[in-house]
PDB file of C-alpha atoms in Angstrom:
ATOM      1  CA  MET A 278    -109.093-114.776 132.472  1.00 34.00           C
ATOM      2  CA  ASN A 279    -112.264-112.886 131.586  1.00 39.00           C
ATOM      3  CA  GLN A 280    -114.724-112.923 134.508  1.00 44.00           C
ATOM      4  CA  ASN A 281    -117.448-114.300 132.209  1.00 44.00           C
ATOM      5  CA  GLU A 282    -115.481-117.280 130.895  1.00 40.00           C
ATOM      6  CA  ASN A 283    -116.629-119.640 133.644  1.00 45.00           C
ATOM      7  CA  ARG A 284    -120.292-118.681 133.393  1.00 49.00           C
ATOM      8  CA  THR A 285    -122.934-121.301 132.645  1.00 48.00           C
ATOM      9  CA  THR A 286    -124.424-120.236 129.310  1.00 64.00           C
ATOM     10  CA  THR A 287    -123.846-123.022 126.773  1.00 79.00           C
ATOM     11  CA  ALA A 288    -126.762-125.129 125.565  1.00 75.00           C
ATOM     12  CA  GLU A 289    -125.234-128.170 127.292  1.00 79.00           C
ATOM     13  CA  SER A 290    -124.875-126.368 130.623  1.00 93.00           C
ATOM     14  CA  LEU A 291    -128.408-124.948 130.382  1.00 96.00           C
ATOM     15  CA  SER A 292    -129.687-128.470 129.802  1.00 96.00           C
ATOM     16  CA  GLU A 293    -127.819-129.563 132.937  1.00 96.00           C
ATOM     17  CA  VAL A 294    -129.329-126.687 134.932  1.00 97.00           C
ATOM     18  CA  SER A 295    -132.796-127.762 133.785  1.00 97.00           C
ATOM     19  CA  ALA A 296    -132.137-131.385 134.763  1.00 97.00           C
ATOM     20  CA  GLN A 297    -130.791-130.383 138.186  1.00 97.00           C
ATOM     21  CA  LEU A 298    -133.809-128.172 138.858  1.00 98.00           C
ATOM     22  CA  GLU A 299    -136.248-130.879 137.795  1.00 98.00           C
ATOM     23  CA  LYS A 300    -134.558-133.371 140.140  1.00 97.00           C
ATOM     24  CA  ILE A 301    -134.788-130.979 143.103  1.00 98.00           C
ATOM     25  CA  ILE A 302    -138.420-129.980 142.554  1.00 98.00           C
ATOM     26  CA  THR A 303    -139.447-133.603 142.019  1.00 97.00           C
ATOM     27  CA  GLU A 304    -137.646-134.689 145.202  1.00 97.00           C
ATOM     28  CA  LEU A 305    -139.319-131.933 147.231  1.00 98.00           C
ATOM     29  CA  LEU A 306    -142.793-132.676 145.875  1.00 98.00           C
ATOM     30  CA  ASP A 307    -142.340-136.426 146.370  1.00 97.00           C
ATOM     31  CA  SER A 308    -141.260-136.019 150.000  1.00 97.00           C
ATOM     32  CA  HIS A 309    -143.692-133.189 150.810  1.00 97.00           C
ATOM     33  CA  PRO A 310    -146.625-133.306 148.349  1.00 97.00           C
ATOM     34  CA  GLN A 311    -148.404-130.011 147.681  1.00 98.00           C
ATOM     35  CA  LYS A 312    -152.114-129.643 147.042  1.00 97.00           C
ATOM     36  CA  LYS A 313    -153.419-128.683 143.653  1.00 98.00           C
ATOM     37  CA  GLY A 314    -153.946-124.921 143.599  1.00 98.00           C
ATOM     38  CA  SER A 315    -151.230-124.210 146.166  1.00 98.00           C
ATOM     39  CA  VAL A 316    -148.393-121.743 145.613  1.00 98.00           C
ATOM     40  CA  PHE A 317    -144.736-122.690 145.171  1.00 98.00           C
ATOM     41  CA  VAL A 318    -142.283-119.774 145.388  1.00 98.00           C
ATOM     42  CA  ILE A 319    -138.861-119.672 143.752  1.00 98.00           C
ATOM     43  CA  GLY A 320    -136.197-117.071 144.315  1.00 98.00           C
ATOM     44  CA  CYS A 321    -133.300-117.306 141.907  1.00 98.00           C
ATOM     45  CA  SER A 322    -129.992-115.551 141.358  1.00 97.00           C
ATOM     46  CA  THR A 323    -128.931-116.429 137.849  1.00 96.00           C
ATOM     47  CA  SER A 324    -125.635-114.717 138.683  1.00 95.00           C
ATOM     48  CA  GLU A 325    -124.966-117.364 141.325  1.00 96.00           C
ATOM     49  CA  VAL A 326    -126.072-120.188 139.038  1.00 96.00           C
ATOM     50  CA  THR A 327    -123.546-119.093 136.408  1.00 94.00           C
ATOM     51  CA  GLY A 328    -120.698-118.655 138.864  1.00 92.00           C
ATOM     52  CA  GLY A 329    -120.897-114.884 139.294  1.00 90.00           C
ATOM     53  CA  SER A 330    -121.772-112.675 142.248  1.00 85.00           C
ATOM     54  CA  ILE A 331    -125.420-112.157 143.184  1.00 84.00           C
ATOM     55  CA  GLY A 332    -126.831-109.102 141.427  1.00 76.00           C
ATOM     56  CA  LYS A 333    -123.740-108.632 139.267  1.00 83.00           C
ATOM     57  CA  ASN A 334    -123.793-111.214 136.470  1.00 84.00           C
ATOM     58  CA  SER A 335    -127.404-111.855 135.433  1.00 92.00           C
ATOM     59  CA  SER A 336    -127.990-114.362 132.661  1.00 95.00           C
ATOM     60  CA  GLU A 337    -131.157-114.044 130.590  1.00 96.00           C
ATOM     61  CA  GLU A 338    -130.713-117.527 129.107  1.00 97.00           C
ATOM     62  CA  THR A 339    -130.379-119.092 132.552  1.00 97.00           C
ATOM     63  CA  GLY A 340    -133.397-117.199 133.888  1.00 98.00           C
ATOM     64  CA  LYS A 341    -135.504-118.370 130.986  1.00 98.00           C
ATOM     65  CA  THR A 342    -134.364-121.989 131.376  1.00 98.00           C
ATOM     66  CA  ILE A 343    -135.134-122.049 135.106  1.00 98.00           C
ATOM     67  CA  PHE A 344    -138.517-120.391 134.662  1.00 98.00           C
ATOM     68  CA  GLU A 345    -139.604-122.679 131.814  1.00 98.00           C
ATOM     69  CA  THR A 346    -138.496-125.830 133.641  1.00 98.00           C
ATOM     70  CA  ALA A 347    -140.166-124.914 136.937  1.00 98.00           C
ATOM     71  CA  ASN A 348    -143.352-123.687 135.282  1.00 98.00           C
ATOM     72  CA  ARG A 349    -143.654-126.859 133.208  1.00 98.00           C
ATOM     73  CA  ILE A 350    -143.286-129.152 136.229  1.00 98.00           C
ATOM     74  CA  LEU A 351    -145.503-127.204 138.610  1.00 98.00           C
ATOM     75  CA  SER A 352    -148.283-126.327 136.169  1.00 98.00           C
ATOM     76  CA  SER A 353    -148.545-130.002 135.187  1.00 98.00           C
ATOM     77  CA  LYS A 354    -149.433-130.686 138.836  1.00 98.00           C
ATOM     78  CA  GLY A 355    -151.858-127.764 139.103  1.00 98.00           C
ATOM     79  CA  ILE A 356    -149.512-125.801 141.395  1.00 98.00           C
ATOM     80  CA  PHE A 357    -149.061-122.044 140.968  1.00 98.00           C
ATOM     81  CA  LEU A 358    -145.505-120.768 140.511  1.00 99.00           C
ATOM     82  CA  ALA A 359    -144.569-117.462 142.177  1.00 99.00           C
ATOM     83  CA  CYS A 360    -141.312-115.968 140.879  1.00 98.00           C
ATOM     84  CA  GLN A 361    -139.541-113.684 143.312  1.00 98.00           C
ATOM     85  CA  CYS A 362    -137.955-110.482 142.040  1.00 98.00           C
ATOM     86  CA  CYS A 363    -134.673-109.199 143.422  1.00 96.00           C
ATOM     87  CA  GLU A 364    -134.314-106.827 146.363  1.00 93.00           C
ATOM     88  CA  HIS A 365    -134.501-103.742 144.093  1.00 94.00           C
ATOM     89  CA  LEU A 366    -138.205-104.533 143.647  1.00 97.00           C
ATOM     90  CA  ASN A 367    -138.546-105.405 147.345  1.00 96.00           C
ATOM     91  CA  ARG A 368    -138.726-109.102 146.469  1.00 97.00           C
ATOM     92  CA  ALA A 369    -142.138-108.669 144.877  1.00 98.00           C
ATOM     93  CA  LEU A 370    -143.394-111.659 142.883  1.00 98.00           C
ATOM     94  CA  VAL A 371    -144.565-112.407 139.373  1.00 98.00           C
ATOM     95  CA  VAL A 372    -147.589-114.722 139.288  1.00 98.00           C
ATOM     96  CA  GLU A 373    -150.365-115.635 136.916  1.00 98.00           C
ATOM     97  CA  ARG A 374    -153.406-113.386 137.276  1.00 98.00           C
ATOM     98  CA  GLU A 375    -155.464-116.492 138.107  1.00 98.00           C
ATOM     99  CA  CYS A 376    -153.254-117.053 141.163  1.00 98.00           C
ATOM    100  CA  ALA A 377    -153.554-113.421 142.273  1.00 98.00           C
ATOM    101  CA  GLU A 378    -157.332-113.507 141.932  1.00 98.00           C
ATOM    102  CA  LYS A 379    -157.691-116.845 143.745  1.00 98.00           C
ATOM    103  CA  PHE A 380    -155.737-115.646 146.784  1.00 98.00           C
ATOM    104  CA  GLY A 381    -156.844-111.999 146.717  1.00 98.00           C
ATOM    105  CA  LEU A 382    -153.304-110.724 146.115  1.00 98.00           C
ATOM    106  CA  GLU A 383    -152.938-107.011 145.534  1.00 95.00           C
ATOM    107  CA  GLU A 384    -151.357-106.142 142.198  1.00 97.00           C
ATOM    108  CA  VAL A 385    -148.597-103.535 142.031  1.00 98.00           C
ATOM    109  CA  CYS A 386    -147.487-101.560 139.001  1.00 97.00           C
ATOM    110  CA  VAL A 387    -143.989-102.505 137.891  1.00 98.00           C
ATOM    111  CA  VAL A 388    -142.380-104.438 135.045  1.00 98.00           C
ATOM    112  CA  PRO A 389    -139.272-106.408 136.035  1.00 98.00           C
ATOM    113  CA  TRP A 390    -136.204-106.290 133.804  1.00 97.00           C
ATOM    114  CA  ILE A 391    -132.767-107.834 134.032  1.00 95.00           C
ATOM    115  CA  HIS A 392    -131.288-105.128 136.304  1.00 94.00           C
ATOM    116  CA  GLY A 393    -134.460-104.348 138.262  1.00 95.00           C
ATOM    117  CA  GLY A 394    -136.150-107.591 139.204  1.00 96.00           C
ATOM    118  CA  GLY A 395    -133.637-110.018 137.753  1.00 96.00           C
ATOM    119  CA  SER A 396    -133.464-112.398 134.822  1.00 97.00           C
ATOM    120  CA  PHE A 397    -135.646-115.080 136.406  1.00 98.00           C
ATOM    121  CA  ALA A 398    -138.533-112.736 137.255  1.00 98.00           C
ATOM    122  CA  THR A 399    -138.200-111.074 133.850  1.00 98.00           C
ATOM    123  CA  ALA A 400    -138.488-114.472 132.154  1.00 98.00           C
ATOM    124  CA  ALA A 401    -141.613-115.148 134.232  1.00 98.00           C
ATOM    125  CA  TYR A 402    -143.176-111.801 133.338  1.00 98.00           C
ATOM    126  CA  TYR A 403    -142.783-112.503 129.634  1.00 98.00           C
ATOM    127  CA  GLY A 404    -143.404-116.251 129.931  1.00 98.00           C
ATOM    128  CA  PHE A 405    -146.658-116.424 131.904  1.00 98.00           C
ATOM    129  CA  LYS A 406    -149.956-116.265 130.004  1.00 98.00           C
ATOM    130  CA  ASP A 407    -151.324-113.311 131.995  1.00 98.00           C
ATOM    131  CA  PRO A 408    -148.677-112.073 134.448  1.00 98.00           C
ATOM    132  CA  VAL A 409    -149.138-109.669 137.331  1.00 98.00           C
ATOM    133  CA  VAL A 410    -146.724-108.500 140.000  1.00 98.00           C
ATOM    134  CA  VAL A 411    -147.776-108.718 143.648  1.00 98.00           C
ATOM    135  CA  GLU A 412    -146.009-107.761 146.871  1.00 97.00           C
ATOM    136  CA  HIS A 413    -146.673-110.832 148.992  1.00 97.00           C
ATOM    137  CA  VAL A 414    -147.700-114.473 148.811  1.00 98.00           C
ATOM    138  CA  LYS A 415    -147.992-117.196 151.438  1.00 97.00           C
ATOM    139  CA  ALA A 416    -146.526-120.160 149.590  1.00 98.00           C
ATOM    140  CA  THR A 417    -146.701-123.648 151.050  1.00 98.00           C
ATOM    141  CA  ALA A 418    -143.335-124.654 149.581  1.00 98.00           C
ATOM    142  CA  GLY A 419    -140.445-123.112 147.760  1.00 98.00           C
ATOM    143  CA  LEU A 420    -136.929-123.171 146.460  1.00 98.00           C
ATOM    144  CA  ASP A 421    -134.129-120.698 147.092  1.00 98.00           C
ATOM    145  CA  ILE A 422    -131.520-120.777 144.340  1.00 97.00           C
ATOM    146  CA  GLY A 423    -128.406-118.856 145.322  1.00 96.00           C
ATOM    147  CA  SER A 424    -129.399-117.442 148.729  1.00 93.00           C
ATOM    148  CA  THR A 425    -132.087-115.012 147.573  1.00 95.00           C
ATOM    149  CA  LEU A 426    -134.054-115.254 150.863  1.00 95.00           C
ATOM    150  CA  ILE A 427    -137.565-116.512 150.075  1.00 97.00           C
ATOM    151  CA  GLY A 428    -138.590-116.884 153.736  1.00 95.00           C
ATOM    152  CA  MET A 429    -140.780-113.772 153.710  1.00 96.00           C
ATOM    153  CA  HIS A 430    -143.049-115.523 151.195  1.00 98.00           C
ATOM    154  CA  ILE A 431    -143.376-118.940 152.895  1.00 98.00           C
ATOM    155  CA  LYS A 432    -146.443-119.646 154.998  1.00 96.00           C
ATOM    156  CA  GLU A 433    -145.751-120.317 158.676  1.00 95.00           C
ATOM    157  CA  VAL A 434    -144.233-122.591 159.819  1.00 96.00           C
ATOM    158  CA  ALA A 435    -141.415-122.913 157.265  1.00 96.00           C
ATOM    159  CA  VAL A 436    -139.407-126.133 157.472  1.00 97.00           C
ATOM    160  CA  PRO A 437    -136.053-126.188 155.644  1.00 96.00           C
ATOM    161  CA  VAL A 438    -135.242-129.089 153.351  1.00 95.00           C
ATOM    162  CA  HIS A 439    -131.748-129.941 152.146  1.00 92.00           C
ATOM    163  CA  PRO A 440    -132.177-131.822 148.874  1.00 94.00           C
ATOM    164  CA  GLU A 441    -129.784-134.502 147.703  1.00 94.00           C
ATOM    165  CA  GLN A 442    -128.862-132.249 144.764  1.00 93.00           C
ATOM    166  CA  LYS A 443    -127.142-129.356 146.609  1.00 95.00           C
ATOM    167  CA  PHE A 444    -126.445-127.060 143.659  1.00 96.00           C
ATOM    168  CA  ILE A 445    -127.987-125.795 140.453  1.00 96.00           C
ATOM    169  CA  GLY A 446    -125.061-124.765 138.349  1.00 95.00           C
ATOM    170  CA  LYS A 447    -122.844-123.095 140.940  1.00 95.00           C
ATOM    171  CA  ALA A 448    -125.691-121.824 143.150  1.00 96.00           C
ATOM    172  CA  TYR A 449    -126.358-123.434 146.531  1.00 96.00           C
ATOM    173  CA  ILE A 450    -129.922-124.654 147.043  1.00 96.00           C
ATOM    174  CA  THR A 451    -132.215-124.521 150.041  1.00 96.00           C
ATOM    175  CA  ALA A 452    -135.777-125.787 149.798  1.00 97.00           C
ATOM    176  CA  ALA A 453    -138.667-125.416 152.211  1.00 97.00           C
ATOM    177  CA  TYR A 454    -142.208-126.524 152.889  1.00 97.00           C
ATOM    178  CA  SER A 455    -144.671-125.297 155.482  1.00 97.00           C
ATOM    179  CA  ARG A 456    -146.598-127.108 158.181  1.00 95.00           C
ATOM    180  CA  PRO A 457    -149.398-125.930 160.475  1.00 93.00           C
ATOM    181  CA  LYS A 458    -148.317-124.382 163.776  1.00 92.00           C
ATOM    182  CA  LEU A 459    -148.169-126.675 166.786  1.00 90.00           C
ATOM    183  CA  ILE A 460    -150.211-124.867 169.440  1.00 91.00           C
ATOM    184  CA  GLY A 461    -151.004-125.558 173.070  1.00 87.00           C
ATOM    185  CA  GLY A 462    -148.705-126.640 175.826  1.00 83.00           C
ATOM    186  CA  GLU A 463    -147.968-129.691 177.917  1.00 85.00           C
ATOM    187  CA  ARG A 464    -151.553-130.963 177.544  1.00 86.00           C
ATOM    188  CA  ALA A 465    -151.673-130.619 173.766  1.00 88.00           C
ATOM    189  CA  ARG A 466    -151.761-133.603 171.437  1.00 86.00           C
ATOM    190  CA  TYR A 467    -150.879-133.436 167.773  1.00 85.00           C
ATOM    191  CA  THR A 468    -152.235-136.736 166.450  1.00 86.00           C
ATOM    192  CA  ALA A 469    -155.769-138.123 166.618  1.00 86.00           C
ATOM    193  CA  GLU A 470    -155.917-141.318 168.666  1.00 81.00           C
ATOM    194  CA  ARG A 471    -159.581-142.206 168.251  1.00 72.00           C
ATOM    195  CA  GLN A 472    -162.697-141.115 166.440  1.00 67.00           C
ATOM    196  CA  LEU A 473    -165.405-139.297 168.342  1.00 63.00           C
ATOM    197  CA  LYS A 474    -168.657-141.224 168.745  1.00 62.00           C
ATOM    198  CA  ARG A 475    -171.527-139.753 166.791  1.00 58.00           C
TER     199      ARG A 475
END
């Protein structure tokens, strides 16, 4: 059997990938709402989604489907999407220039392509209105599609979430959101019990 025969590339399977992704993002945002203007990072191995090995079987069609679905959902809620490149670009991220300017992110000079950045980041670069590539973000939530390791771009403290929908295509999913650090010690309290008198 040809190694590409089991890959997810038909219109029907791409529609299923889109539906699975929408379900996962919606579940995460419903359980852990994100503020308008926050950053949501996605790392994605289209190779894993289509049943191949990470970095070996990139699918442009799958990358485009995942980018367009995520961007549609998040932009409708006023949330910035940050699209993580592969390790060959040091997991840099493609974002809208507006996002980079709002958070003071330093732009780097590179253009992702299918074998240097990956299909998902490439789709983002050519799909955003005014894309730039940056080295780091501090996202408040995110989605890891196919074990691409997005942790370096999640604001502390990252809390893993295991959505009901465990896979997109054939890629395992891990989601995350961030919460403020709990500081102090045995005397610390983390909930307000009364209002101060004015």
